[in-house]
PDB file of C-alpha atoms in Angstrom:
ATOM      1  CA  MET A   1      14.897   7.968   1.986  1.00 49.00           C
ATOM      2  CA  ILE A   2      13.057   7.696  -0.988  1.00 55.00           C
ATOM      3  CA  HIS A   3      14.493   7.133  -4.280  1.00 54.00           C
ATOM      4  CA  MET A   4      12.960   8.198  -7.470  1.00 53.00           C
ATOM      5  CA  THR A   5      13.484   8.045 -11.311  1.00 52.00           C
ATOM      6  CA  THR A   6      15.280  11.570 -12.604  1.00 46.00           C
ATOM      7  CA  GLU A   7      11.828  12.318 -14.239  1.00 50.00           C
ATOM      8  CA  SER A   8      10.301  12.307 -10.823  1.00 48.00           C
ATOM      9  CA  ALA A   9      12.290  15.086  -9.406  1.00 55.00           C
ATOM     10  CA  SER A  10       9.345  17.724 -10.635  1.00 66.00           C
ATOM     11  CA  HIS A  11       6.704  15.983  -8.549  1.00 82.00           C
ATOM     12  CA  ALA A  12       6.953  17.311  -5.391  1.00 90.00           C
ATOM     13  CA  ALA A  13       3.303  17.603  -4.740  1.00 93.00           C
ATOM     14  CA  ASP A  14       2.770  14.080  -6.090  1.00 96.00           C
ATOM     15  CA  ILE A  15       5.480  12.324  -3.866  1.00 95.00           C
ATOM     16  CA  GLU A  16       3.923  14.356  -0.509  1.00 96.00           C
ATOM     17  CA  ALA A  17       0.518  12.518  -1.599  1.00 97.00           C
ATOM     18  CA  ILE A  18       2.075   9.243  -2.048  1.00 97.00           C
ATOM     19  CA  ASN A  19       3.697   9.498   0.927  1.00 97.00           C
ATOM     20  CA  GLN A  20      -0.004  10.260   2.330  1.00 98.00           C
ATOM     21  CA  LEU A  21      -1.402   7.068   0.821  1.00 98.00           C
ATOM     22  CA  VAL A  22       1.152   5.227   2.342  1.00 98.00           C
ATOM     23  CA  ALA A  23       1.066   6.453   5.782  1.00 98.00           C
ATOM     24  CA  THR A  24      -2.852   6.080   5.539  1.00 98.00           C
ATOM     25  CA  VAL A  25      -2.501   2.427   4.551  1.00 97.00           C
ATOM     26  CA  GLU A  26      -0.155   2.177   7.663  1.00 95.00           C
ATOM     27  CA  HIS A  27      -2.678   3.838   9.935  1.00 96.00           C
ATOM     28  CA  SER A  28      -5.667   1.773   8.596  1.00 95.00           C
ATOM     29  CA  GLN A  29      -3.551  -1.640   9.260  1.00 92.00           C
ATOM     30  CA  GLN A  30      -2.186  -0.409  12.634  1.00 91.00           C
ATOM     31  CA  ASN A  31      -5.941   0.225  13.495  1.00 92.00           C
ATOM     32  CA  LYS A  32      -7.357  -2.931  11.702  1.00 92.00           C
ATOM     33  CA  ASP A  33      -9.943  -0.284  10.083  1.00 95.00           C
ATOM     34  CA  PRO A  34     -11.246  -1.843   6.604  1.00 96.00           C
ATOM     35  CA  GLU A  35     -13.117   1.236   5.731  1.00 97.00           C
ATOM     36  CA  GLU A  36     -10.116   3.634   5.856  1.00 97.00           C
ATOM     37  CA  PHE A  37      -8.174   0.933   3.878  1.00 97.00           C
ATOM     38  CA  LEU A  38     -10.523   0.250   1.525  1.00 98.00           C
ATOM     39  CA  ALA A  39     -11.276   3.803   0.672  1.00 98.00           C
ATOM     40  CA  LEU A  40      -7.857   3.948  -0.662  1.00 98.00           C
ATOM     41  CA  PHE A  41      -8.914   1.731  -3.807  1.00 98.00           C
ATOM     42  CA  HIS A  42      -9.642   2.547  -7.403  1.00 98.00           C
ATOM     43  CA  PRO A  43     -12.999   0.843  -7.950  1.00 97.00           C
ATOM     44  CA  ASP A  44     -11.389  -1.513 -10.634  1.00 98.00           C
ATOM     45  CA  ALA A  45      -8.340  -2.441  -8.463  1.00 98.00           C
ATOM     46  CA  ILE A  46      -6.431  -5.620  -8.419  1.00 98.00           C
ATOM     47  CA  TRP A  47      -4.772  -6.606  -5.225  1.00 97.00           C
ATOM     48  CA  THR A  48      -2.505  -9.753  -4.574  1.00 96.00           C
ATOM     49  CA  THR A  49      -2.323 -10.678  -1.019  1.00 90.00           C
ATOM     50  CA  ALA A  50       1.168 -12.043   0.891  1.00 84.00           C
ATOM     51  CA  HIS A  51      -0.337 -15.453   0.576  1.00 87.00           C
ATOM     52  CA  GLY A  52      -1.042 -15.316  -3.361  1.00 92.00           C
ATOM     53  CA  LYS A  53      -4.655 -14.598  -2.968  1.00 95.00           C
ATOM     54  CA  VAL A  54      -5.954 -12.754  -6.106  1.00 97.00           C
ATOM     55  CA  LEU A  55      -8.649 -10.135  -5.338  1.00 97.00           C
ATOM     56  CA  ILE A  56      -9.816  -8.146  -8.487  1.00 98.00           C
ATOM     57  CA  GLY A  57     -12.265  -5.102  -7.930  1.00 98.00           C
ATOM     58  CA  LEU A  58     -13.419  -3.286  -5.019  1.00 97.00           C
ATOM     59  CA  ASP A  59     -16.150  -5.756  -3.864  1.00 98.00           C
ATOM     60  CA  ALA A  60     -13.742  -8.624  -3.980  1.00 98.00           C
ATOM     61  CA  ILE A  61     -11.197  -6.440  -1.839  1.00 97.00           C
ATOM     62  CA  SER A  62     -13.763  -5.106   0.248  1.00 97.00           C
ATOM     63  CA  GLU A  63     -15.288  -8.641   0.919  1.00 97.00           C
ATOM     64  CA  PHE A  64     -11.771 -10.261   1.878  1.00 96.00           C
ATOM     65  CA  THR A  65     -10.560  -7.139   4.036  1.00 95.00           C
ATOM     66  CA  ARG A  66     -13.937  -6.673   6.091  1.00 95.00           C
ATOM     67  CA  LYS A  67     -13.029 -10.340   6.781  1.00 94.00           C
ATOM     68  CA  VAL A  68      -9.787 -10.414   7.428  1.00 91.00           C
ATOM     69  CA  LEU A  69      -8.048  -7.127   8.678  1.00 89.00           C
ATOM     70  CA  PRO A  70     -10.471  -6.757  11.720  1.00 86.00           C
ATOM     71  CA  ALA A  71      -9.881 -10.457  12.828  1.00 83.00           C
ATOM     72  CA  ALA A  72      -6.125  -9.847  12.413  1.00 78.00           C
ATOM     73  CA  ASN A  73      -4.465 -11.474  15.208  1.00 73.00           C
ATOM     74  CA  TRP A  74      -1.166  -9.778  15.383  1.00 68.00           C
ATOM     75  CA  ASP A  75      -0.096  -7.793  17.974  1.00 70.00           C
ATOM     76  CA  GLY A  76       2.493  -5.167  18.040  1.00 68.00           C
ATOM     77  CA  LYS A  77       3.392  -2.450  15.233  1.00 86.00           C
ATOM     78  CA  VAL A  78       3.185  -2.424  11.517  1.00 89.00           C
ATOM     79  CA  THR A  79       5.039   0.076   9.465  1.00 94.00           C
ATOM     80  CA  TYR A  80       5.203   1.071   5.894  1.00 96.00           C
ATOM     81  CA  GLU A  81       8.044   3.240   4.432  1.00 96.00           C
ATOM     82  CA  VAL A  82       8.021   4.629   0.812  1.00 97.00           C
ATOM     83  CA  ARG A  83      11.665   3.373  -0.640  1.00 97.00           C
ATOM     84  CA  HIS A  84      11.356   4.288  -4.308  1.00 97.00           C
ATOM     85  CA  VAL A  85       8.778   5.894  -6.521  1.00 96.00           C
ATOM     86  CA  PHE A  86       8.838   5.762 -10.553  1.00 96.00           C
ATOM     87  CA  PHE A  87       6.509   7.701 -12.556  1.00 96.00           C
ATOM     88  CA  ILE A  88       5.395   5.805 -15.450  1.00 96.00           C
ATOM     89  CA  ARG A  89       3.617   8.397 -16.604  1.00 96.00           C
ATOM     90  CA  PRO A  90       2.256  11.786 -14.837  1.00 95.00           C
ATOM     91  CA  ASP A  91      -0.596  10.166 -13.288  1.00 96.00           C
ATOM     92  CA  VAL A  92       0.442   6.428 -12.723  1.00 97.00           C
ATOM     93  CA  ALA A  93       3.347   5.576 -10.258  1.00 97.00           C
ATOM     94  CA  ALA A  94       5.071   2.487  -9.280  1.00 98.00           C
ATOM     95  CA  VAL A  95       5.453   2.193  -5.394  1.00 98.00           C
ATOM     96  CA  LYS A  96       7.873  -0.023  -3.424  1.00 97.00           C
ATOM     97  CA  VAL A  97       7.289   0.202  -0.056  1.00 97.00           C
ATOM     98  CA  ARG A  98       8.691  -1.578   2.910  1.00 96.00           C
ATOM     99  CA  GLN A  99       6.496  -3.196   5.029  1.00 94.00           C
ATOM    100  CA  ARG A 100       7.629  -4.514   9.292  1.00 92.00           C
ATOM    101  CA  TYR A 101       5.372  -6.154  11.774  1.00 86.00           C
ATOM    102  CA  LEU A 102       6.933  -5.455  15.197  1.00 83.00           C
ATOM    103  CA  ALA A 103       5.601  -7.807  18.164  1.00 75.00           C
ATOM    104  CA  PRO A 104       7.832  -8.693  21.089  1.00 75.00           C
ATOM    105  CA  GLY A 105      10.152 -11.441  20.303  1.00 76.00           C
ATOM    106  CA  ASP A 106       8.746 -11.547  16.318  1.00 76.00           C
ATOM    107  CA  GLU A 107       9.507  -9.141  13.252  1.00 81.00           C
ATOM    108  CA  SER A 108       8.760 -10.070  10.014  1.00 85.00           C
ATOM    109  CA  GLU A 109       9.174  -8.000   6.783  1.00 90.00           C
ATOM    110  CA  GLY A 110       7.221  -7.324   3.476  1.00 90.00           C
ATOM    111  CA  ALA A 111       7.745  -5.528  -0.017  1.00 93.00           C
ATOM    112  CA  PRO A 112       4.802  -4.570  -1.501  1.00 96.00           C
ATOM    113  CA  LEU A 113       4.590  -3.018  -5.043  1.00 98.00           C
ATOM    114  CA  TYR A 114       1.749  -0.412  -5.300  1.00 98.00           C
ATOM    115  CA  VAL A 115       0.982   0.799  -8.822  1.00 98.00           C
ATOM    116  CA  ILE A 116      -1.028   4.113  -7.972  1.00 98.00           C
ATOM    117  CA  SER A 117      -3.226   6.266 -10.322  1.00 98.00           C
ATOM    118  CA  LYS A 118      -3.868   9.809 -10.282  1.00 98.00           C
ATOM    119  CA  GLN A 119      -7.661  10.531 -10.345  1.00 97.00           C
ATOM    120  CA  ALA A 120      -9.079  13.775 -12.225  1.00 97.00           C
ATOM    121  CA  ASP A 121      -9.777  14.916  -8.294  1.00 96.00           C
ATOM    122  CA  GLY A 122      -6.118  14.793  -7.694  1.00 94.00           C
ATOM    123  CA  ARG A 123      -6.414  11.708  -5.416  1.00 96.00           C
ATOM    124  CA  TRP A 124      -4.150   8.926  -5.716  1.00 98.00           C
ATOM    125  CA  LEU A 125      -5.380   5.434  -5.638  1.00 98.00           C
ATOM    126  CA  LEU A 126      -4.233   1.818  -5.046  1.00 98.00           C
ATOM    127  CA  THR A 127      -4.748   0.373  -8.619  1.00 98.00           C
ATOM    128  CA  ALA A 128      -2.817  -2.619  -8.697  1.00 98.00           C
ATOM    129  CA  CYS A 129      -0.780  -4.109  -6.238  1.00 97.00           C
ATOM    130  CA  GLN A 130       1.449  -6.803  -4.818  1.00 96.00           C
ATOM    131  CA  ASN A 131       2.042  -7.929  -1.493  1.00 90.00           C
ATOM    132  CA  THR A 132       5.205  -9.474  -1.031  1.00 86.00           C
ATOM    133  CA  GLY A 133       6.343 -11.167   1.995  1.00 82.00           C
ATOM    134  CA  VAL A 134      10.181 -11.005   2.789  1.00 82.00           C
ATOM    135  CA  VAL A 135      11.831 -14.250   3.779  1.00 81.00           C
ATOM    136  CA  ALA A 136      15.233 -13.765   5.543  1.00 74.00           C
ATOM    137  CA  ASP A 137      18.292 -15.351   4.218  1.00 67.00           C
TER     138      ASP A 137
END
C-alpha cells in the first residue's frame, strides 16, 4: 500500500508514473541492464550507493553502473515497492521504496529514498537518491 500526503491525493497520474519509474528500476536490476537503469536519471543527478559511495552527475553514475550492475553476483530476485510518496511541490516528489533481494537461503532489504523531478516532457527522473541497507534488529 502506498502512503501519500493529503496533497498528493489529486496526483493520480503522477502516482502511476512514479510507480512505473520504480517498476523500471526493478526491471533493470532484475535484468542487470545498466542502459535501462541509466535512462531513469536526470543528467545532474546525485546517487549515493548502499555502501556510501557518492556519485554526482550522470557520467559518474554511468561509469559506476556499467561496471557494477552487469557483474552483480547475486542470484535470485530483487523487488522494489513504493511505500510512501510526498510531493514536495507538484514537480518534485520524495519517494520511499522498499527494496528486497530474495535468494535461496538469503534475503536482504534496502530502504532507498528517491527524490525525483518531473521534466517538461512529463517524465519523472531520479534526481537525488540515497540507497540505504536495512540492518536486521
